[in-house]
Short mmCIF file of C-alpha atoms and ligand atoms in Angstrom, two decimals:
data_model
loop_
_atom_site.label_atom_id
_atom_site.label_comp_id
_atom_site.label_asym_id
_atom_site.label_seq_id
_atom_site.Cartn_x
_atom_site.Cartn_y
_atom_site.Cartn_z
CA UNK A 1 100.43 -49.31 192.69
CA UNK A 2 97.04 -47.81 192.08
CA UNK A 3 96.71 -44.16 191.47
CA UNK A 4 93.63 -42.10 192.54
CA UNK A 5 92.39 -39.65 189.93
CA UNK A 6 89.73 -37.12 190.52
CA UNK A 7 86.57 -37.46 188.43
CA UNK A 8 83.31 -35.61 188.43
CA UNK A 9 80.17 -37.53 187.35
CA UNK A 10 76.92 -35.78 186.20
CA UNK A 11 74.15 -37.26 188.39
CA UNK A 12 71.60 -36.70 185.58
CA UNK A 13 73.21 -38.34 182.62
CA UNK A 14 76.34 -40.07 183.93
CA UNK A 15 78.83 -38.06 181.81
CA UNK A 16 82.37 -37.80 183.27
CA UNK A 17 84.55 -34.73 183.63
CA UNK A 18 88.09 -34.12 184.89
CA UNK A 19 87.07 -30.90 186.59
CA UNK A 20 83.91 -29.41 188.14
CA UNK A 21 81.74 -27.31 185.94
CA UNK A 22 78.30 -25.69 186.78
CA UNK A 23 76.38 -27.02 183.85
CA UNK A 24 76.73 -30.51 182.28
CA UNK A 25 77.67 -30.23 178.63
CA UNK A 26 75.84 -33.39 177.73
CA UNK A 27 72.40 -32.89 179.32
CA UNK A 28 72.54 -29.17 180.09
CA UNK A 29 71.45 -29.73 183.69
CA UNK A 30 72.92 -27.38 186.36
CA UNK A 31 74.66 -28.36 189.51
CA UNK A 32 74.58 -32.19 188.87
CA UNK A 33 78.28 -32.80 188.93
CA UNK A 34 79.55 -34.79 192.01
CA UNK A 35 83.14 -35.79 192.76
CA UNK A 36 83.89 -39.45 192.47
CA UNK A 37 87.28 -40.92 193.23
CA UNK A 38 88.21 -43.39 190.74
CA UNK A 39 91.22 -45.75 190.87
CA UNK A 40 93.32 -46.25 187.79
CA UNK A 41 95.74 -49.19 187.96
CA UNK A 42 99.30 -48.36 187.09
CA UNK A 43 101.74 -51.07 186.20
CA UNK A 44 100.07 -54.42 185.62
CA UNK A 45 100.68 -57.43 187.81
CA UNK A 46 102.21 -55.24 190.44
CA UNK A 47 100.70 -55.76 193.89
CA UNK A 48 97.52 -57.20 192.59
CA UNK A 49 95.42 -59.09 195.09
CA UNK A 50 93.59 -61.21 192.43
CA UNK A 51 93.78 -64.95 192.00
CA UNK A 52 94.31 -67.14 188.96
CA UNK A 53 91.09 -67.99 187.08
CA UNK A 54 89.95 -71.36 185.87
CA UNK A 55 88.97 -71.80 182.24
CA UNK A 56 86.20 -74.02 180.94
CA UNK A 57 85.54 -75.92 177.71
CA UNK A 58 82.19 -74.97 176.15
CA UNK A 59 81.49 -78.72 175.71
CA UNK A 60 81.20 -79.03 179.45
CA UNK A 61 78.80 -76.19 179.83
CA UNK A 62 75.14 -76.92 179.87
CA UNK A 63 72.29 -74.45 179.50
CA UNK A 64 68.52 -74.47 179.97
CA UNK A 65 67.05 -71.40 178.45
CA UNK A 66 63.43 -72.41 178.80
CA UNK A 67 61.03 -69.56 178.20
CA UNK A 68 57.84 -68.57 179.86
CA UNK A 69 55.20 -67.31 177.41
CA UNK A 70 53.12 -64.44 178.55
CA UNK A 71 50.27 -65.20 176.22
CA UNK A 72 50.29 -61.60 175.12
CA UNK A 73 51.41 -62.66 171.60
CA UNK A 74 52.81 -59.17 170.61
CA UNK A 75 54.99 -59.09 173.68
CA UNK A 76 56.10 -62.66 173.27
CA UNK A 77 57.26 -61.91 169.71
CA UNK A 78 59.27 -58.89 170.80
CA UNK A 79 60.94 -61.03 173.41
CA UNK A 80 61.81 -63.74 170.83
CA UNK A 81 59.20 -66.21 172.18
CA UNK A 82 58.58 -65.27 175.80
CA UNK A 83 60.76 -64.43 178.86
CA UNK A 84 63.92 -66.56 179.42
CA UNK A 85 64.37 -67.78 182.97
CA UNK A 86 66.85 -65.67 184.92
CA UNK A 87 66.74 -62.91 182.29
CA UNK A 88 66.62 -59.21 183.06
CA UNK A 89 64.53 -56.94 180.81
CA UNK A 90 64.36 -53.18 180.87
CA UNK A 91 61.33 -51.44 179.54
CA UNK A 92 61.60 -47.68 178.83
CA UNK A 93 58.94 -45.20 177.66
CA UNK A 94 57.56 -41.75 178.11
CA UNK A 95 55.28 -41.13 181.07
CA UNK A 96 51.75 -42.22 180.57
CA UNK A 97 52.56 -44.45 177.50
CA UNK A 98 51.35 -47.57 179.31
CA UNK A 99 54.38 -49.29 180.89
CA UNK A 100 52.66 -49.92 184.19
CA UNK A 101 49.48 -51.01 182.39
CA UNK A 102 51.39 -53.48 180.23
CA UNK A 103 53.29 -54.98 183.22
CA UNK A 104 50.17 -55.31 185.34
CA UNK A 105 48.44 -57.08 182.43
CA UNK A 106 51.53 -59.22 182.06
CA UNK A 107 51.68 -60.36 185.72
CA UNK A 108 47.94 -60.88 185.54
CA UNK A 109 48.33 -63.24 182.65
CA UNK A 110 51.25 -65.09 184.21
CA UNK A 111 49.55 -65.48 187.64
CA UNK A 112 46.57 -66.99 185.72
CA UNK A 113 48.99 -69.55 184.36
CA UNK A 114 50.03 -70.29 187.96
CA UNK A 115 53.40 -68.67 187.76
CA UNK A 116 54.54 -66.91 190.93
CA UNK A 117 54.46 -63.14 190.29
CA UNK A 118 55.71 -60.22 192.46
CA UNK A 119 54.84 -56.62 191.47
CA UNK A 120 56.73 -53.89 193.26
CA UNK A 121 55.93 -50.28 192.64
CA UNK A 122 57.96 -47.33 194.01
CA UNK A 123 55.63 -44.90 192.23
CA UNK A 124 52.14 -45.87 193.09
CA UNK A 125 50.35 -46.82 196.31
CA UNK A 126 48.66 -50.17 196.69
CA UNK A 127 45.28 -48.56 196.42
CA UNK A 128 46.31 -47.03 193.12
CA UNK A 129 47.47 -50.39 191.79
CA UNK A 130 44.20 -51.98 193.05
CA UNK A 131 42.26 -49.34 191.15
CA UNK A 132 44.24 -50.06 187.98
CA UNK A 133 43.86 -53.90 188.43
CA UNK A 134 40.08 -53.53 188.80
CA UNK A 135 39.96 -51.41 185.66
CA UNK A 136 41.91 -54.04 183.80
CA UNK A 137 39.78 -56.87 185.16
CA UNK A 138 42.73 -58.63 186.65
CA UNK A 139 42.16 -61.28 189.30
CA UNK A 140 44.99 -60.03 191.53
CA UNK A 141 44.73 -62.53 194.40
CA UNK A 142 47.55 -64.73 193.10
CA UNK A 143 49.96 -61.79 192.67
CA UNK A 144 52.17 -60.40 195.49
CA UNK A 145 52.09 -56.63 195.59
CA UNK A 146 54.36 -54.23 197.46
CA UNK A 147 54.91 -50.53 197.35
CA UNK A 148 58.52 -50.21 198.43
CA UNK A 149 61.72 -48.51 197.21
CA UNK A 150 64.55 -50.14 199.16
CA UNK A 151 66.43 -52.26 196.72
CA UNK A 152 68.28 -54.27 199.40
CA UNK A 153 65.03 -55.35 200.98
CA UNK A 154 63.82 -56.47 197.67
CA UNK A 155 67.07 -58.35 196.89
CA UNK A 156 66.97 -60.15 200.31
CA UNK A 157 63.31 -61.07 199.86
CA UNK A 158 64.00 -62.55 196.44
CA UNK A 159 67.02 -64.44 197.68
CA UNK A 160 65.17 -65.97 200.63
CA UNK A 161 62.49 -67.03 198.20
CA UNK A 162 64.73 -69.44 196.42
CA UNK A 163 61.98 -70.14 193.84
CA UNK A 164 61.75 -68.90 190.36
CA UNK A 165 59.32 -66.09 189.97
CA UNK A 166 58.55 -63.08 187.87
CA UNK A 167 59.54 -59.81 189.57
CA UNK A 168 58.36 -56.41 188.21
CA UNK A 169 60.10 -53.25 189.51
CA UNK A 170 58.24 -50.08 188.56
CA UNK A 171 60.50 -48.09 188.27
CA UNK A 172 64.36 -48.53 188.70
CA UNK A 173 64.64 -44.68 189.18
CA UNK A 174 62.65 -44.85 192.45
CA UNK A 175 64.86 -47.55 193.91
CA UNK A 176 67.68 -46.81 196.33
CA UNK A 177 70.31 -48.46 198.58
CA UNK A 178 70.41 -46.93 202.05
CA UNK A 179 74.26 -47.52 202.14
CA UNK A 180 74.76 -44.77 199.56
CA UNK A 181 74.29 -41.13 200.51
CA UNK A 182 72.97 -39.93 197.08
CA UNK A 183 69.22 -39.65 196.62
CA UNK A 184 67.08 -42.03 194.53
CA UNK A 185 67.19 -41.32 190.80
CA UNK A 186 70.92 -40.44 190.86
CA UNK A 187 73.36 -42.30 188.54
CA UNK A 188 75.10 -44.09 191.40
CA UNK A 189 71.82 -45.09 193.02
CA UNK A 190 70.40 -46.45 189.80
CA UNK A 191 73.49 -48.34 189.00
CA UNK A 192 73.93 -49.84 192.49
CA UNK A 193 70.26 -50.77 192.92
CA UNK A 194 70.01 -52.38 189.45
CA UNK A 195 73.26 -54.30 190.22
CA UNK A 196 71.82 -55.63 193.52
CA UNK A 197 68.56 -56.62 192.01
CA UNK A 198 70.18 -58.26 188.99
CA UNK A 199 72.51 -60.40 191.10
CA UNK A 200 69.60 -61.57 193.24
CA UNK A 201 67.52 -62.38 190.16
CA UNK A 202 70.26 -64.31 188.40
CA UNK A 203 70.94 -66.40 191.49
CA UNK A 204 67.44 -67.49 191.79
CA UNK A 205 66.40 -67.82 188.12
CA UNK A 206 63.98 -64.97 188.69
CA UNK A 207 62.68 -63.18 185.60
CA UNK A 208 63.33 -59.53 186.38
CA UNK A 209 61.50 -56.76 184.61
CA UNK A 210 62.67 -53.16 185.31
CA UNK A 211 60.72 -50.09 184.20
CA UNK A 212 62.98 -47.15 183.19
CA UNK A 213 62.13 -43.44 182.76
CA UNK A 214 63.23 -41.58 179.66
CA UNK A 215 65.29 -38.42 179.54
CA UNK A 216 64.34 -35.43 177.32
CA UNK A 217 66.29 -36.96 174.46
CA UNK A 218 64.39 -40.26 174.62
CA UNK A 219 67.19 -42.37 176.14
CA UNK A 220 66.64 -44.36 179.37
CA UNK A 221 67.49 -42.02 182.32
CA UNK A 222 70.56 -42.88 184.26
CA UNK A 223 73.84 -44.45 183.28
CA UNK A 224 74.13 -45.92 179.80
CA UNK A 225 75.72 -48.88 181.58
CA UNK A 226 72.25 -49.90 182.81
CA UNK A 227 71.50 -50.95 179.22
CA UNK A 228 74.62 -53.00 179.12
CA UNK A 229 73.73 -54.74 182.42
CA UNK A 230 70.46 -56.17 181.25
CA UNK A 231 69.63 -58.89 178.72
CA UNK A 232 66.99 -57.00 176.79
CA UNK A 233 65.99 -53.41 176.39
CA UNK A 234 62.51 -52.59 175.06
CA UNK A 235 61.12 -49.20 174.29
CA UNK A 236 57.47 -48.45 174.47
CA UNK A 237 56.82 -45.73 171.82
CA UNK A 238 53.92 -43.93 170.33
CA UNK A 239 52.14 -40.71 170.49
CA UNK A 240 50.32 -40.09 173.69
CA UNK A 241 47.40 -38.57 171.76
CA UNK A 242 47.01 -41.60 169.53
CA UNK A 243 45.79 -44.85 170.86
CA UNK A 244 48.45 -47.00 169.17
CA UNK A 245 51.49 -48.04 171.13
CA UNK A 246 54.55 -49.82 169.71
CA UNK A 247 56.82 -51.99 171.75
CA UNK A 248 60.27 -52.28 170.11
CA UNK A 249 63.25 -54.45 171.17
CA UNK A 250 66.29 -52.28 171.12
CA UNK A 251 68.62 -55.00 172.45
CA UNK A 252 67.81 -58.60 172.99
CA UNK A 253 70.28 -61.30 173.93
CA UNK A 254 67.62 -63.94 173.26
CA UNK A 255 65.94 -62.70 170.09
CA UNK A 256 65.99 -60.26 167.20
CA UNK A 257 66.54 -56.56 167.49
CA UNK A 258 63.97 -54.02 166.29
CA UNK A 259 61.23 -56.54 166.60
CA UNK A 260 57.98 -54.69 167.20
CA UNK A 261 54.65 -55.44 168.93
CA UNK A 262 51.69 -53.23 168.27
CA UNK A 263 48.98 -52.38 170.90
CA UNK A 264 46.05 -50.13 171.23
CA UNK A 265 45.24 -48.41 174.53
CA UNK A 266 41.53 -49.06 175.35
CA UNK A 267 39.37 -48.25 178.35
CA UNK A 268 40.26 -51.58 179.90
CA UNK A 269 43.94 -51.70 179.02
CA UNK A 270 46.20 -52.55 176.15
CA UNK A 271 44.76 -54.62 173.32
CA UNK A 272 46.98 -56.48 170.82
CA UNK A 273 46.77 -55.46 167.12
CA UNK A 274 47.10 -58.62 165.24
CA UNK A 275 47.34 -57.03 161.66
CA UNK A 276 49.03 -53.67 162.10
CA UNK A 277 49.40 -53.00 158.37
CA UNK A 278 45.62 -52.97 158.03
CA UNK A 279 45.25 -50.58 160.93
CA UNK A 280 47.96 -48.18 159.72
CA UNK A 281 46.41 -48.00 156.29
CA UNK A 282 42.71 -47.89 157.46
CA UNK A 283 42.32 -44.10 157.21
CA UNK A 284 43.85 -43.68 153.70
CA UNK A 285 42.08 -41.47 151.32
CA UNK A 286 41.92 -41.94 147.53
CA UNK A 287 43.16 -39.50 144.94
CA UNK A 288 45.19 -37.42 147.36
CA UNK A 289 48.67 -36.28 146.34
CA UNK A 290 51.58 -36.48 148.70
CA UNK A 291 51.06 -40.00 150.16
CA UNK A 292 53.03 -43.14 149.43
CA UNK A 293 53.01 -46.60 150.99
CA UNK A 294 56.23 -48.10 152.24
CA UNK A 295 56.57 -51.78 152.75
CA UNK A 296 58.90 -51.89 155.74
CA UNK A 297 60.47 -54.49 157.86
CA UNK A 298 60.43 -54.22 161.65
CA UNK A 299 62.71 -56.90 162.98
CA UNK A 300 61.38 -59.98 161.22
CA UNK A 301 58.02 -58.59 160.58
CA UNK A 302 56.83 -56.79 157.43
CA UNK A 303 54.59 -53.78 157.96
CA UNK A 304 53.00 -51.38 155.58
CA UNK A 305 52.87 -47.73 156.54
CA UNK A 306 51.63 -44.58 154.86
CA UNK A 307 54.05 -41.74 154.39
CA UNK A 308 52.51 -38.34 154.03
CA UNK A 309 54.38 -35.31 152.62
CA UNK A 310 53.08 -31.77 152.16
CA UNK A 311 55.34 -29.42 150.26
CA UNK A 312 54.25 -25.76 150.18
CA UNK A 313 55.96 -22.36 149.35
CA UNK A 314 57.82 -20.99 152.28
CA UNK A 315 57.43 -17.48 153.61
CA UNK A 316 60.52 -17.86 155.77
CA UNK A 317 64.17 -17.26 155.04
CA UNK A 318 65.02 -20.70 156.09
CA UNK A 319 62.23 -23.14 154.94
CA UNK A 320 60.74 -25.40 157.53
CA UNK A 321 61.44 -29.17 157.65
CA UNK A 322 58.85 -30.61 160.04
CA UNK A 323 59.15 -34.31 160.42
CA UNK A 324 57.33 -36.99 162.49
CA UNK A 325 58.47 -40.54 162.60
CA UNK A 326 61.52 -40.27 160.33
CA UNK A 327 65.06 -38.93 160.44
CA UNK A 328 65.62 -35.19 159.79
CA UNK A 329 69.13 -35.62 158.42
CA UNK A 330 68.03 -38.36 156.08
CA UNK A 331 65.34 -35.98 154.81
CA UNK A 332 67.89 -33.21 154.12
CA UNK A 333 69.97 -35.73 152.17
CA UNK A 334 66.98 -36.79 150.13
CA UNK A 335 66.07 -33.13 149.40
CA UNK A 336 69.66 -32.46 148.19
CA UNK A 337 69.48 -35.48 145.89
CA UNK A 338 66.09 -34.42 144.49
CA UNK A 339 67.50 -30.90 143.84
CA UNK A 340 70.78 -31.95 142.28
CA UNK A 341 69.80 -35.06 140.39
CA UNK A 342 66.12 -34.58 139.54
CA UNK A 343 65.86 -30.79 139.29
CA UNK A 344 63.08 -30.70 141.81
CA UNK A 345 63.50 -27.36 143.59
CA UNK A 346 62.85 -27.59 147.31
CA UNK A 347 65.16 -24.86 148.70
CA UNK A 348 62.28 -22.33 149.05
CA UNK A 349 59.71 -24.87 150.03
CA UNK A 350 58.45 -25.92 153.48
CA UNK A 351 58.33 -29.67 153.82
CA UNK A 352 56.10 -31.49 156.34
CA UNK A 353 56.55 -35.19 156.57
CA UNK A 354 54.53 -37.54 158.65
CA UNK A 355 54.54 -41.33 159.12
CA UNK A 356 50.87 -42.13 159.84
CA UNK A 357 49.95 -44.12 162.82
CA UNK A 358 52.64 -42.92 165.19
CA UNK A 359 55.24 -45.46 164.09
CA UNK A 360 58.99 -44.48 163.76
CA UNK A 361 60.95 -45.66 160.76
CA UNK A 362 64.61 -46.38 160.91
CA UNK A 363 65.22 -48.26 157.67
CA UNK A 364 67.10 -46.64 154.81
CA UNK A 365 64.72 -48.66 152.54
CA UNK A 366 62.05 -46.06 153.33
CA UNK A 367 63.93 -43.45 151.15
CA UNK A 368 62.13 -44.38 147.96
CA UNK A 369 58.65 -44.08 149.51
CA UNK A 370 59.53 -40.66 151.09
CA UNK A 371 60.85 -39.44 147.71
CA UNK A 372 57.71 -40.66 146.02
CA UNK A 373 55.50 -38.82 148.59
CA UNK A 374 57.48 -35.51 148.14
CA UNK A 375 57.47 -35.83 144.33
CA UNK A 376 53.81 -36.52 144.41
CA UNK A 377 53.16 -33.46 146.50
CA UNK A 378 55.48 -31.09 144.54
CA UNK A 379 53.89 -32.21 141.27
CA UNK A 380 50.37 -32.48 142.79
CA UNK A 381 49.89 -35.87 141.27
CA UNK A 382 48.22 -38.67 143.43
CA UNK A 383 50.13 -41.94 143.19
CA UNK A 384 48.27 -45.02 142.15
CA UNK A 385 46.26 -46.39 145.06
CA UNK A 386 47.58 -49.91 145.01
CA UNK A 387 51.30 -49.22 144.68
CA UNK A 388 54.05 -49.66 147.23
CA UNK A 389 57.67 -48.45 147.35
CA UNK A 390 60.96 -49.65 148.88
CA UNK A 391 64.56 -48.84 148.09
CA UNK A 392 67.49 -46.92 149.49
CA UNK A 393 68.64 -43.80 147.76
CA UNK A 394 72.38 -42.97 147.42
CA UNK A 395 73.94 -39.56 147.01
CA UNK A 396 74.36 -39.96 143.19
CA UNK A 397 70.61 -40.61 143.01
CA UNK A 398 71.10 -44.34 142.50
CA UNK A 399 68.37 -46.70 143.96
CA UNK A 400 69.97 -49.39 146.08
CA UNK A 401 68.88 -52.81 147.08
CA UNK A 402 67.17 -53.58 150.39
CA UNK A 403 67.00 -56.75 152.49
CA UNK A 404 64.17 -59.29 152.27
CA UNK A 405 62.21 -58.02 149.26
CA UNK A 406 60.03 -61.18 149.05
CA UNK A 407 58.76 -60.67 152.65
CA UNK A 408 57.83 -57.01 151.76
CA UNK A 409 56.05 -57.99 148.53
CA UNK A 410 54.11 -60.83 150.23
CA UNK A 411 52.74 -58.49 152.91
CA UNK A 412 51.74 -55.97 150.23
CA UNK A 413 49.97 -58.64 148.20
CA UNK A 414 48.15 -59.86 151.17
CA UNK A 415 46.62 -56.40 151.52
CA UNK A 416 45.72 -56.06 147.90
CA UNK A 417 48.68 -54.03 146.56
CA UNK A 418 49.76 -55.06 143.15
CA UNK A 419 52.14 -52.43 141.82
CA UNK A 420 55.65 -52.62 143.19
CA UNK A 421 58.28 -49.83 142.75
CA UNK A 422 61.66 -51.42 143.60
CA UNK A 423 65.39 -51.15 142.84
CA UNK A 424 66.56 -52.44 139.45
CA UNK A 425 69.25 -54.48 141.03
CA UNK A 426 66.88 -56.22 143.39
CA UNK A 427 66.55 -59.90 142.64
CA UNK A 428 62.94 -61.04 143.32
CA UNK A 429 60.88 -63.99 142.38
CA UNK A 430 58.28 -62.48 140.10
CA UNK A 431 54.69 -62.93 141.12
CA UNK A 432 52.51 -63.03 138.08
CA UNK A 433 49.57 -60.94 139.27
CA UNK A 434 51.77 -58.07 140.25
CA UNK A 435 53.31 -55.37 138.14
CA UNK A 436 56.86 -54.33 138.81
CA UNK A 437 58.49 -50.91 138.07
CA UNK A 438 62.18 -51.31 138.48
CA UNK A 439 64.18 -48.07 139.15
CA UNK A 440 67.96 -47.48 138.60
CA UNK A 441 68.12 -43.83 139.54
CA UNK A 442 65.73 -41.39 141.27
CA UNK A 443 65.04 -39.58 138.05
CA UNK A 444 63.27 -42.75 136.79
CA UNK A 445 60.82 -42.47 139.60
CA UNK A 446 59.94 -38.80 138.63
CA UNK A 447 59.46 -39.87 135.01
CA UNK A 448 57.28 -42.82 135.94
CA UNK A 449 55.10 -40.83 138.20
CA UNK A 450 54.51 -38.21 135.45
CA UNK A 451 53.98 -40.96 132.83
CA UNK A 452 51.50 -42.86 134.98
CA UNK A 453 49.52 -39.69 135.46
CA UNK A 454 49.22 -39.12 131.76
CA UNK A 455 48.16 -42.66 131.02
P1 LIG B 501 50.56 -46.03 182.61
O1 LIG B 501 50.46 -47.54 182.40
O2 LIG B 501 50.34 -45.49 184.02
O3 LIG B 501 51.75 -45.28 181.94
P2 LIG B 501 53.21 -45.39 182.42
O4 LIG B 501 53.37 -46.40 183.47
O5 LIG B 501 54.06 -45.63 181.23
O6 LIG B 501 53.58 -43.90 182.95
O7 LIG B 501 49.41 -45.48 181.56
C1 LIG B 501 48.60 -44.48 181.99
C2 LIG B 501 47.82 -43.93 180.79
O8 LIG B 501 47.10 -44.91 180.10
C3 LIG B 501 46.85 -42.93 181.36
O9 LIG B 501 46.97 -41.72 180.63
C4 LIG B 501 45.50 -43.56 181.25
C5 LIG B 501 45.67 -44.58 180.16
N1 LIG B 501 44.92 -45.82 180.36
C6 LIG B 501 43.91 -46.11 179.58
O10 LIG B 501 43.58 -45.40 178.60
N2 LIG B 501 43.23 -47.34 179.75
C7 LIG B 501 43.58 -48.13 180.83
O11 LIG B 501 42.85 -49.19 180.93
C8 LIG B 501 44.57 -47.81 181.69
C9 LIG B 501 44.95 -48.62 182.84
C10 LIG B 501 45.29 -46.61 181.42
MG1 LIG B 502 53.90 -46.11 185.52
#
């Protein structure tokens, strides 16, 4: 017996409720709940209409995951070496960040390598696409373009093609299936259209690339299940006002997570940045307090970034904590440790923290560099220009080990840094021309910074 239960689904974010309410508690949108009858099986094996399944031994299973390289090296790295045949990739990002530009450049490159490419836009007209292609200098005659939004039509076209190709859908939120009554952009339309397109793509070994919009909170709009349905989810990040763009793999069934590719938006499209550390550090100034260099790891790639802190007396009852590129709760924790373990008083101070270059840091290993920048600003002592920091800070003020120290040190040494601040417990192969300051607790860092200033 199956039992029907009433369920209400928010058409904006996909949250479920057992009764109707006017405002979704998750995304705060009004009037977005729609009734959806869901069937809940009760009593297994009862009157099920299923059939017995056949199992396989993995020894009898063959696979051919050959990849197609795009020759945009930064993108190939994020993908783990190019697109895998039959894979589905979802690219999310804020409006105007450069998703359409990247994908047009991508099909331009692949068409040049004689791959069959189809570019379908539900957002722009063909003349708009042509204008962009001209701007990017793409020879577009080998690419098939269409401006359609009906996902069934696209699926049928792909299926009848029966040849491997690269299919770009810009964007999944504009696609719809005419069989469903809801309008494009709703959860059910997004889910159903994506499902239809994915099935067609997998059947024909098509490389499917979907563009996804972001919600206010920075997640891909529509059901979370969309991220589960695809093989890779990439986010295109960066500040719209800065020209640097970072493509980050959030999920990748064929490569590493958190791998990043760095681009610069130019007049004629996105240009790859081969040595991002040098770019992120290019505007550093000497003898300024409140900046520290962190040797971070993004996926498998080491990257040096500058962390800037400005600590000033607050005129407000609750001091401000303004932060760009790092986690606010992590900063609160760090401030508490600095207060409690190092007697650095921050409770009446405003703290502004910025990771230069528009990159976002997720690693706990950045704690030590952030702490160094804050201490340097509070004490008004510039840190030595050629020093780098990495280490995680625990609540008792202890400095903990991080992963892959050698990789971090090698990148730093390449760019001329020779003074490393790192956890005591970290085992590293010592490089003779470098000086190492090992730290057991955060207090050691404060003492070292003061001592270095006196020397
Ligand atoms: P776009 O690819 O349309 O962004 P998305 O598809 O993510 O919404 O990028 C548009 C922005 O990029 C727009 O503000 C103009 C800028 N741009 C350049 O600076 N140079 C270029 O060559 C192109 C094509 C766009
Ligand atoms: Mg676009």
